Short mmCIF file of C-alpha atoms and ligand atoms in Angstrom, two decimals:
data_model
loop_
_atom_site.label_atom_id
_atom_site.label_comp_id
_atom_site.label_asym_id
_atom_site.label_seq_id
_atom_site.Cartn_x
_atom_site.Cartn_y
_atom_site.Cartn_z
CA UNK A 1 34.76 102.86 6.28
CA UNK A 2 31.91 100.49 6.84
CA UNK A 3 28.34 101.53 7.36
CA UNK A 4 27.90 101.73 11.11
CA UNK A 5 27.46 103.98 14.07
CA UNK A 6 31.02 105.26 14.57
CA UNK A 7 32.19 108.32 12.65
CA UNK A 8 33.57 107.20 9.27
CA UNK A 9 32.28 103.71 10.16
CA UNK A 10 35.67 103.33 11.78
CA UNK A 11 36.51 99.93 13.24
CA UNK A 12 39.41 99.88 15.71
CA UNK A 13 41.84 96.94 15.86
CA UNK A 14 40.26 95.74 12.65
CA UNK A 15 41.20 92.99 10.28
CA UNK A 16 40.45 92.64 6.59
CA UNK A 17 40.54 89.31 4.78
CA UNK A 18 41.24 89.52 1.07
CA UNK A 19 40.56 86.73 -1.36
CA UNK A 20 40.90 86.86 -5.15
CA UNK A 21 41.31 90.62 -5.13
CA UNK A 22 38.09 91.17 -3.19
CA UNK A 23 37.27 91.88 0.43
CA UNK A 24 36.16 88.57 1.89
CA UNK A 25 35.68 89.73 5.46
CA UNK A 26 36.12 92.86 7.57
CA UNK A 27 35.63 93.35 11.28
CA UNK A 28 37.24 93.41 14.71
CA UNK A 29 40.37 91.29 14.37
CA UNK A 30 40.50 90.05 17.98
CA UNK A 31 40.33 86.31 18.18
CA UNK A 32 40.18 85.90 14.44
CA UNK A 33 42.59 83.17 13.38
CA UNK A 34 43.86 83.01 9.84
CA UNK A 35 43.58 79.80 7.85
CA UNK A 36 46.86 77.89 7.38
CA UNK A 37 46.87 78.87 3.68
CA UNK A 38 46.54 82.56 4.44
CA UNK A 39 49.26 85.13 4.74
CA UNK A 40 48.86 87.54 7.64
CA UNK A 41 50.06 91.10 7.40
CA UNK A 42 50.28 93.43 10.37
CA UNK A 43 49.83 97.05 9.37
CA UNK A 44 50.99 98.28 12.78
CA UNK A 45 47.73 99.91 13.79
CA UNK A 46 47.69 102.21 10.77
CA UNK A 47 44.47 103.56 9.25
CA UNK A 48 43.06 101.71 6.22
CA UNK A 49 40.60 103.46 3.92
CA UNK A 50 39.22 102.63 0.51
CA UNK A 51 41.69 103.61 -2.23
CA UNK A 52 41.04 107.21 -3.26
CA UNK A 53 39.07 107.92 -6.43
CA UNK A 54 39.44 111.14 -8.44
CA UNK A 55 36.21 111.22 -10.43
CA UNK A 56 36.86 114.35 -12.53
CA UNK A 57 40.19 115.07 -14.24
CA UNK A 58 41.53 116.25 -17.56
CA UNK A 59 44.96 114.59 -17.25
CA UNK A 60 45.73 114.18 -20.96
CA UNK A 61 46.82 117.39 -22.73
CA UNK A 62 49.92 119.18 -23.97
CA UNK A 63 51.53 122.40 -22.76
CA UNK A 64 50.43 124.51 -19.84
CA UNK A 65 48.68 127.82 -19.28
CA UNK A 66 50.93 129.56 -16.75
CA UNK A 67 50.79 132.67 -18.96
CA UNK A 68 47.01 132.89 -18.39
CA UNK A 69 47.47 132.31 -14.68
CA UNK A 70 49.67 135.42 -14.51
CA UNK A 71 47.19 137.40 -16.61
CA UNK A 72 44.29 136.40 -14.41
CA UNK A 73 46.22 137.41 -11.32
CA UNK A 74 46.68 140.79 -12.98
CA UNK A 75 42.92 141.12 -13.41
CA UNK A 76 41.88 139.45 -16.68
CA UNK A 77 38.90 137.10 -16.32
CA UNK A 78 38.66 133.49 -17.50
CA UNK A 79 35.86 134.40 -19.92
CA UNK A 80 37.85 137.31 -21.40
CA UNK A 81 40.84 135.10 -22.06
CA UNK A 82 38.60 132.42 -23.59
CA UNK A 83 36.87 134.90 -25.90
CA UNK A 84 40.28 136.12 -27.13
CA UNK A 85 41.14 132.61 -28.32
CA UNK A 86 43.09 131.59 -25.21
CA UNK A 87 41.72 129.25 -22.58
CA UNK A 88 40.62 125.82 -23.77
CA UNK A 89 41.46 126.74 -27.40
CA UNK A 90 45.12 127.27 -26.56
CA UNK A 91 45.38 123.80 -24.98
CA UNK A 92 43.57 122.40 -28.03
CA UNK A 93 46.25 123.86 -30.34
CA UNK A 94 49.06 122.36 -28.24
CA UNK A 95 47.33 118.98 -27.92
CA UNK A 96 46.66 118.65 -31.65
CA UNK A 97 50.37 119.24 -32.33
CA UNK A 98 51.63 116.78 -29.71
CA UNK A 99 52.54 113.21 -30.59
CA UNK A 100 50.87 110.36 -28.70
CA UNK A 101 54.03 109.43 -26.78
CA UNK A 102 54.33 112.93 -25.36
CA UNK A 103 50.67 112.98 -24.37
CA UNK A 104 51.18 109.62 -22.67
CA UNK A 105 54.38 110.62 -20.86
CA UNK A 106 53.07 113.89 -19.47
CA UNK A 107 49.76 112.33 -18.43
CA UNK A 108 51.64 109.48 -16.73
CA UNK A 109 53.70 111.93 -14.67
CA UNK A 110 50.53 113.69 -13.53
CA UNK A 111 48.87 110.37 -12.78
CA UNK A 112 51.84 109.27 -10.66
CA UNK A 113 51.49 112.39 -8.52
CA UNK A 114 47.86 111.49 -7.81
CA UNK A 115 48.67 107.81 -7.27
CA UNK A 116 51.28 108.66 -4.62
CA UNK A 117 48.37 109.76 -2.41
CA UNK A 118 46.58 106.42 -2.38
CA UNK A 119 44.62 106.79 -5.61
CA UNK A 120 43.34 103.52 -7.11
CA UNK A 121 40.77 104.78 -9.66
CA UNK A 122 40.88 107.91 -11.80
CA UNK A 123 38.56 109.39 -14.39
CA UNK A 124 40.15 111.09 -17.41
CA UNK A 125 38.26 113.24 -19.93
CA UNK A 126 39.07 114.05 -23.53
CA UNK A 127 38.09 117.52 -24.73
CA UNK A 128 41.35 119.13 -25.84
CA UNK A 129 41.16 117.63 -29.33
CA UNK A 130 37.77 118.82 -30.57
CA UNK A 131 38.24 117.05 -33.87
CA UNK A 132 37.54 113.38 -34.38
CA UNK A 133 41.15 112.30 -34.76
CA UNK A 134 42.55 114.13 -31.73
CA UNK A 135 39.61 113.24 -29.48
CA UNK A 136 40.11 109.55 -30.35
CA UNK A 137 43.86 109.91 -29.71
CA UNK A 138 43.23 111.42 -26.27
CA UNK A 139 40.85 108.62 -25.31
CA UNK A 140 43.27 105.96 -26.58
CA UNK A 141 46.03 107.53 -24.47
CA UNK A 142 43.72 107.40 -21.43
CA UNK A 143 42.92 103.74 -22.13
CA UNK A 144 46.62 102.96 -22.59
CA UNK A 145 47.44 104.56 -19.24
CA UNK A 146 44.88 102.25 -17.66
CA UNK A 147 46.59 99.22 -19.20
CA UNK A 148 50.12 100.32 -18.29
CA UNK A 149 49.63 101.68 -14.79
CA UNK A 150 48.30 99.81 -11.78
CA UNK A 151 45.24 102.01 -11.45
CA UNK A 152 41.79 101.85 -13.05
CA UNK A 153 41.18 104.56 -15.63
CA UNK A 154 37.61 105.53 -16.49
CA UNK A 155 37.53 107.45 -19.79
CA UNK A 156 34.99 110.17 -20.56
CA UNK A 157 34.32 111.73 -23.97
CA UNK A 158 34.17 115.52 -23.64
CA UNK A 159 33.94 116.54 -27.30
CA UNK A 160 31.52 119.28 -26.21
CA UNK A 161 34.17 121.16 -24.23
CA UNK A 162 34.37 124.25 -26.46
CA UNK A 163 33.55 125.28 -30.01
CA UNK A 164 36.73 124.43 -31.98
CA UNK A 165 38.37 127.44 -33.70
CA UNK A 166 37.99 126.08 -37.25
CA UNK A 167 34.21 126.16 -36.86
CA UNK A 168 34.22 129.93 -36.35
CA UNK A 169 30.67 130.74 -35.33
CA UNK A 170 29.24 127.63 -36.97
CA UNK A 171 27.88 126.04 -33.80
CA UNK A 172 25.41 123.91 -35.75
CA UNK A 173 28.21 122.49 -37.91
CA UNK A 174 30.18 121.30 -34.88
CA UNK A 175 27.05 119.94 -33.19
CA UNK A 176 26.29 117.85 -36.27
CA UNK A 177 29.87 116.56 -36.29
CA UNK A 178 29.63 115.68 -32.60
CA UNK A 179 26.28 113.94 -32.82
CA UNK A 180 26.60 112.26 -36.21
CA UNK A 181 30.30 111.38 -36.43
CA UNK A 182 32.22 111.72 -33.19
CA UNK A 183 29.82 110.10 -30.70
CA UNK A 184 29.17 107.02 -32.88
CA UNK A 185 32.92 106.61 -33.56
CA UNK A 186 33.80 106.83 -29.87
CA UNK A 187 31.05 104.35 -29.01
CA UNK A 188 32.02 101.95 -31.81
CA UNK A 189 35.63 101.78 -30.59
CA UNK A 190 34.52 101.40 -26.96
CA UNK A 191 36.76 104.30 -26.03
CA UNK A 192 34.54 106.02 -23.48
CA UNK A 193 32.69 104.94 -20.36
CA UNK A 194 30.60 108.12 -20.28
CA UNK A 195 29.94 111.39 -22.11
CA UNK A 196 30.44 114.83 -20.56
CA UNK A 197 29.83 118.39 -21.80
CA UNK A 198 30.66 121.91 -20.69
CA UNK A 199 27.34 123.73 -20.29
CA UNK A 200 28.28 127.37 -19.85
CA UNK A 201 28.18 130.77 -21.58
CA UNK A 202 31.70 130.21 -22.95
CA UNK A 203 30.82 126.72 -24.21
CA UNK A 204 27.48 124.98 -24.97
CA UNK A 205 23.85 125.81 -24.22
CA UNK A 206 21.48 123.55 -22.31
CA UNK A 207 19.58 122.72 -25.52
CA UNK A 208 22.77 121.85 -27.39
CA UNK A 209 23.94 119.61 -24.57
CA UNK A 210 20.47 118.03 -24.42
CA UNK A 211 20.79 116.91 -28.03
CA UNK A 212 24.29 115.51 -27.47
CA UNK A 213 23.17 113.66 -24.35
CA UNK A 214 20.10 112.14 -26.04
CA UNK A 215 22.43 110.71 -28.68
CA UNK A 216 24.87 109.45 -26.02
CA UNK A 217 22.04 107.71 -24.16
CA UNK A 218 20.83 106.14 -27.43
CA UNK A 219 24.35 104.77 -27.91
CA UNK A 220 24.23 103.29 -24.40
CA UNK A 221 26.61 105.78 -22.80
CA UNK A 222 25.84 107.40 -19.43
CA UNK A 223 26.17 111.18 -19.17
CA UNK A 224 27.60 113.70 -16.71
CA UNK A 225 27.86 117.47 -16.96
CA UNK A 226 30.02 120.49 -16.12
CA UNK A 227 27.10 122.59 -14.94
CA UNK A 228 26.25 125.86 -13.24
CA UNK A 229 29.87 126.92 -12.65
CA UNK A 230 29.55 130.60 -13.64
CA UNK A 231 25.78 130.94 -14.16
CA UNK A 232 22.51 129.05 -13.71
CA UNK A 233 21.64 127.65 -17.12
CA UNK A 234 19.38 124.85 -15.89
CA UNK A 235 21.91 122.31 -17.15
CA UNK A 236 21.89 120.22 -13.98
CA UNK A 237 18.12 119.66 -14.09
CA UNK A 238 18.29 118.76 -17.78
CA UNK A 239 21.16 116.31 -17.19
CA UNK A 240 19.41 114.79 -14.17
CA UNK A 241 16.29 114.23 -16.27
CA UNK A 242 18.48 112.08 -18.54
CA UNK A 243 19.72 110.09 -15.54
CA UNK A 244 23.11 111.81 -15.33
CA UNK A 245 25.63 110.05 -13.11
CA UNK A 246 26.91 113.40 -11.87
CA UNK A 247 26.76 117.14 -12.28
CA UNK A 248 30.01 118.89 -11.52
CA UNK A 249 30.96 122.36 -10.11
CA UNK A 250 27.42 123.63 -9.30
CA UNK A 251 28.30 127.01 -7.74
CA UNK A 252 25.11 128.51 -9.28
CA UNK A 253 22.87 125.44 -8.84
CA UNK A 254 19.21 126.39 -8.28
CA UNK A 255 16.75 124.76 -5.85
CA UNK A 256 15.05 123.16 -8.89
CA UNK A 257 18.40 121.73 -9.94
CA UNK A 258 18.92 120.28 -6.47
CA UNK A 259 15.46 118.66 -6.51
CA UNK A 260 16.06 117.17 -9.94
CA UNK A 261 19.44 115.77 -8.88
CA UNK A 262 17.97 114.35 -5.67
CA UNK A 263 15.15 112.58 -7.55
CA UNK A 264 17.51 111.16 -10.15
CA UNK A 265 20.18 110.08 -7.66
CA UNK A 266 22.74 112.25 -9.48
CA UNK A 267 25.99 112.88 -7.59
CA UNK A 268 27.18 116.48 -7.01
CA UNK A 269 30.90 116.54 -7.85
CA UNK A 270 32.59 119.49 -6.21
CA UNK A 271 35.69 121.03 -7.78
CA UNK A 272 37.11 123.33 -5.12
CA UNK A 273 40.39 123.68 -7.03
CA UNK A 274 38.70 125.54 -9.88
CA UNK A 275 36.85 127.76 -7.39
CA UNK A 276 40.15 128.49 -5.64
CA UNK A 277 42.26 129.19 -8.74
CA UNK A 278 39.60 131.42 -10.29
CA UNK A 279 39.13 133.35 -7.06
CA UNK A 280 35.40 132.69 -7.16
CA UNK A 281 33.21 133.84 -4.30
CA UNK A 282 29.94 132.02 -4.97
CA UNK A 283 30.02 128.61 -3.30
CA UNK A 284 28.04 125.52 -4.29
CA UNK A 285 24.90 125.11 -2.11
CA UNK A 286 26.43 122.44 0.12
CA UNK A 287 23.93 122.75 2.93
CA UNK A 288 20.96 122.42 0.58
CA UNK A 289 22.58 119.46 -1.21
CA UNK A 290 23.14 117.81 2.15
CA UNK A 291 19.54 118.49 3.24
CA UNK A 292 18.21 117.05 -0.03
CA UNK A 293 20.33 113.92 0.35
CA UNK A 294 22.33 114.52 -2.84
CA UNK A 295 25.62 112.59 -2.49
CA UNK A 296 28.65 114.88 -2.74
CA UNK A 297 31.96 113.86 -4.31
CA UNK A 298 35.24 115.80 -4.29
CA UNK A 299 37.56 115.96 -7.31
CA UNK A 300 40.74 117.75 -8.35
CA UNK A 301 39.23 118.68 -11.76
CA UNK A 302 42.90 118.71 -12.78
CA UNK A 303 43.16 120.77 -15.97
CA UNK A 304 45.75 123.23 -17.28
CA UNK A 305 43.43 126.24 -17.19
CA UNK A 306 41.38 126.45 -14.04
CA UNK A 307 42.72 123.77 -11.71
CA UNK A 308 46.31 122.67 -12.33
CA UNK A 309 46.48 120.93 -8.94
CA UNK A 310 47.62 117.32 -8.60
CA UNK A 311 46.55 116.41 -5.08
CA UNK A 312 43.21 114.88 -4.18
CA UNK A 313 44.07 115.29 -0.49
CA UNK A 314 44.47 119.02 -1.13
CA UNK A 315 41.09 119.07 -2.93
CA UNK A 316 39.59 117.41 0.16
CA UNK A 317 41.17 120.08 2.35
CA UNK A 318 39.78 122.83 0.10
CA UNK A 319 36.33 121.23 0.12
CA UNK A 320 36.39 121.51 3.92
CA UNK A 321 37.89 125.00 4.23
CA UNK A 322 36.21 126.67 1.24
CA UNK A 323 32.89 124.79 0.93
CA UNK A 324 32.22 123.67 4.51
CA UNK A 325 32.36 119.91 4.10
CA UNK A 326 33.23 117.91 7.18
CA UNK A 327 36.44 115.86 6.95
CA UNK A 328 34.23 112.76 6.87
CA UNK A 329 32.21 114.13 3.95
CA UNK A 330 35.46 114.96 2.17
CA UNK A 331 36.71 111.38 2.54
CA UNK A 332 33.38 109.94 1.42
CA UNK A 333 33.57 112.39 -1.47
CA UNK A 334 36.91 110.96 -2.58
CA UNK A 335 35.87 107.32 -2.12
CA UNK A 336 32.33 105.96 -2.06
CA UNK A 337 30.57 108.97 -3.61
CA UNK A 338 33.29 109.34 -6.24
CA UNK A 339 32.73 105.70 -7.20
CA UNK A 340 29.04 106.42 -7.53
CA UNK A 341 29.73 109.45 -9.75
CA UNK A 342 31.51 107.03 -12.07
CA UNK A 343 28.69 104.49 -11.96
CA UNK A 344 30.93 101.99 -10.12
CA UNK A 345 29.41 100.02 -7.27
CA UNK A 346 32.24 97.54 -6.80
CA UNK A 347 34.56 99.92 -4.91
CA UNK A 348 34.79 102.96 -2.67
CA UNK A 349 34.00 101.28 0.65
CA UNK A 350 35.50 98.50 2.74
CA UNK A 351 32.66 96.05 2.56
CA UNK A 352 32.62 92.33 1.86
CA UNK A 353 32.49 91.63 -1.86
CA UNK A 354 34.00 94.96 -2.93
CA UNK A 355 37.28 95.23 -4.76
CA UNK A 356 40.24 95.22 -2.34
CA UNK A 357 41.48 98.67 -3.42
CA UNK A 358 42.86 100.06 -0.18
CA UNK A 359 45.06 102.90 1.04
CA UNK A 360 47.04 102.57 4.28
CA UNK A 361 47.88 105.80 6.09
CA UNK A 362 50.35 106.86 8.75
CA UNK A 363 47.79 108.82 10.75
CA UNK A 364 46.03 108.47 14.07
CA UNK A 365 42.61 109.58 12.87
CA UNK A 366 40.87 109.86 9.47
CA UNK A 367 40.33 113.58 10.17
CA UNK A 368 44.05 114.01 9.43
CA UNK A 369 43.63 113.11 5.75
CA UNK A 370 42.23 116.52 4.87
CA UNK A 371 44.09 118.37 7.62
CA UNK A 372 47.76 118.95 6.90
CA UNK A 373 47.82 120.58 3.46
CA UNK A 374 50.94 119.49 1.58
CA UNK A 375 51.69 116.38 3.61
CA UNK A 376 51.26 112.91 2.19
CA UNK A 377 50.74 110.32 4.92
CA UNK A 378 50.12 107.47 2.44
CA UNK A 379 52.07 104.43 3.66
CA UNK A 380 51.00 101.75 1.18
CA UNK A 381 48.38 101.01 -1.48
CA UNK A 382 46.67 97.72 -2.29
CA UNK A 383 45.21 97.39 -5.79
CA UNK A 384 42.93 94.39 -6.12
CA UNK A 385 44.44 93.06 -2.90
CA UNK A 386 48.05 93.24 -4.07
CA UNK A 387 50.53 95.79 -2.66
CA UNK A 388 51.41 98.37 -5.30
CA UNK A 389 55.01 99.35 -5.87
CA UNK A 390 55.23 103.08 -5.31
N1 DI6 B 1 36.71 122.11 -16.09
C1 DI6 B 1 36.74 122.29 -17.42
O1 DI6 B 1 36.71 121.41 -18.20
C2 DI6 B 1 36.75 123.70 -17.76
N2 DI6 B 1 36.74 124.26 -16.45
C3 DI6 B 1 36.69 123.32 -15.54
O2 DI6 B 1 36.66 123.53 -14.33
C4 DI6 B 1 37.79 124.23 -18.66
C5 DI6 B 1 39.20 123.89 -18.34
C6 DI6 B 1 40.19 124.73 -19.16
O3 DI6 B 1 40.15 125.98 -19.09
O4 DI6 B 1 41.04 124.15 -19.86
FE1 FE B 2 36.50 119.94 -15.65
#
């Protein structure tokens, strides 16, 4: 996927030279002789894309919420369940009780499912601890996964995911804890690459998130936001004004929000899995985002409540079928634009100098990647230029 005239920037009969884990050259292979010191690998005419990047997941947590899934199918709404103490709070209870090894093992299994589809970078959020100790534990588990598995893990602090039950209605008390204790502790231990918040009626207001984000920025951490999923709270424009890397969901994004994101260069991260599982009908304004030049990324938003899916290829399919992305936009959304949503400019495209994170596919055309729901045509993965054991 190089910049160029052909759809996807596709180069036929291409070759890629890898040196020291980076792409040293890419182009038409014809007539290109390898140096005597080089090893040549024939991929049999298969498609090579950048390794996939899931830029929004909540992979670390305990338990599951299948009981709520049944209730929702019987008519209960997500907000109702949350207000009764279910929803995020029920995963928080399970996560606080779990030991680190269990959190690591279950997250690793989920990660392996994503990795089987050519994933080379994944973002993982905290947010099911909501007290200092459990939030730090979640982030340490995410960091440990990154050290143990052959995939890059980007960790995001999501302490502002919900008001924890022990704070009752004391919103101000939890805000103070977040801003004065949790954020500085997370920053001091270097446990997060960014800070996220859930800006929604069931979670935090735009003003509350604004205060958290100001503090995050002062600590040198970039911000991103769950915004405008169930209502237009103006969160996206606020986050964009603080240079947010991304705003995610965006079903209720306003024209002002789109303008603010376009001016700030903020990425729109779509989460079609959550839209699908919740049976939503209001779609994110894809056409307006496209017209404004806002880059769109596609994520699984894997979480136990609203998007328990573990397939980025399926999320790409849903982004096409449900939101109207083209298959090319879906692939860009799971590669180059996902990298941008994470503030990473060293990956996501097959360009000289970028990291040699590559996925090799048994398909004839890149359109097939988001086409056959449930199939996994991934043939091989290269992480930093080295084939990854599957
Ligand atoms: N992402 C989130 O973090 C929330 N919704 C979403 O799409 C809450 C997830 C949950 O219910 O656990
Ligand atoms: Fe999420």
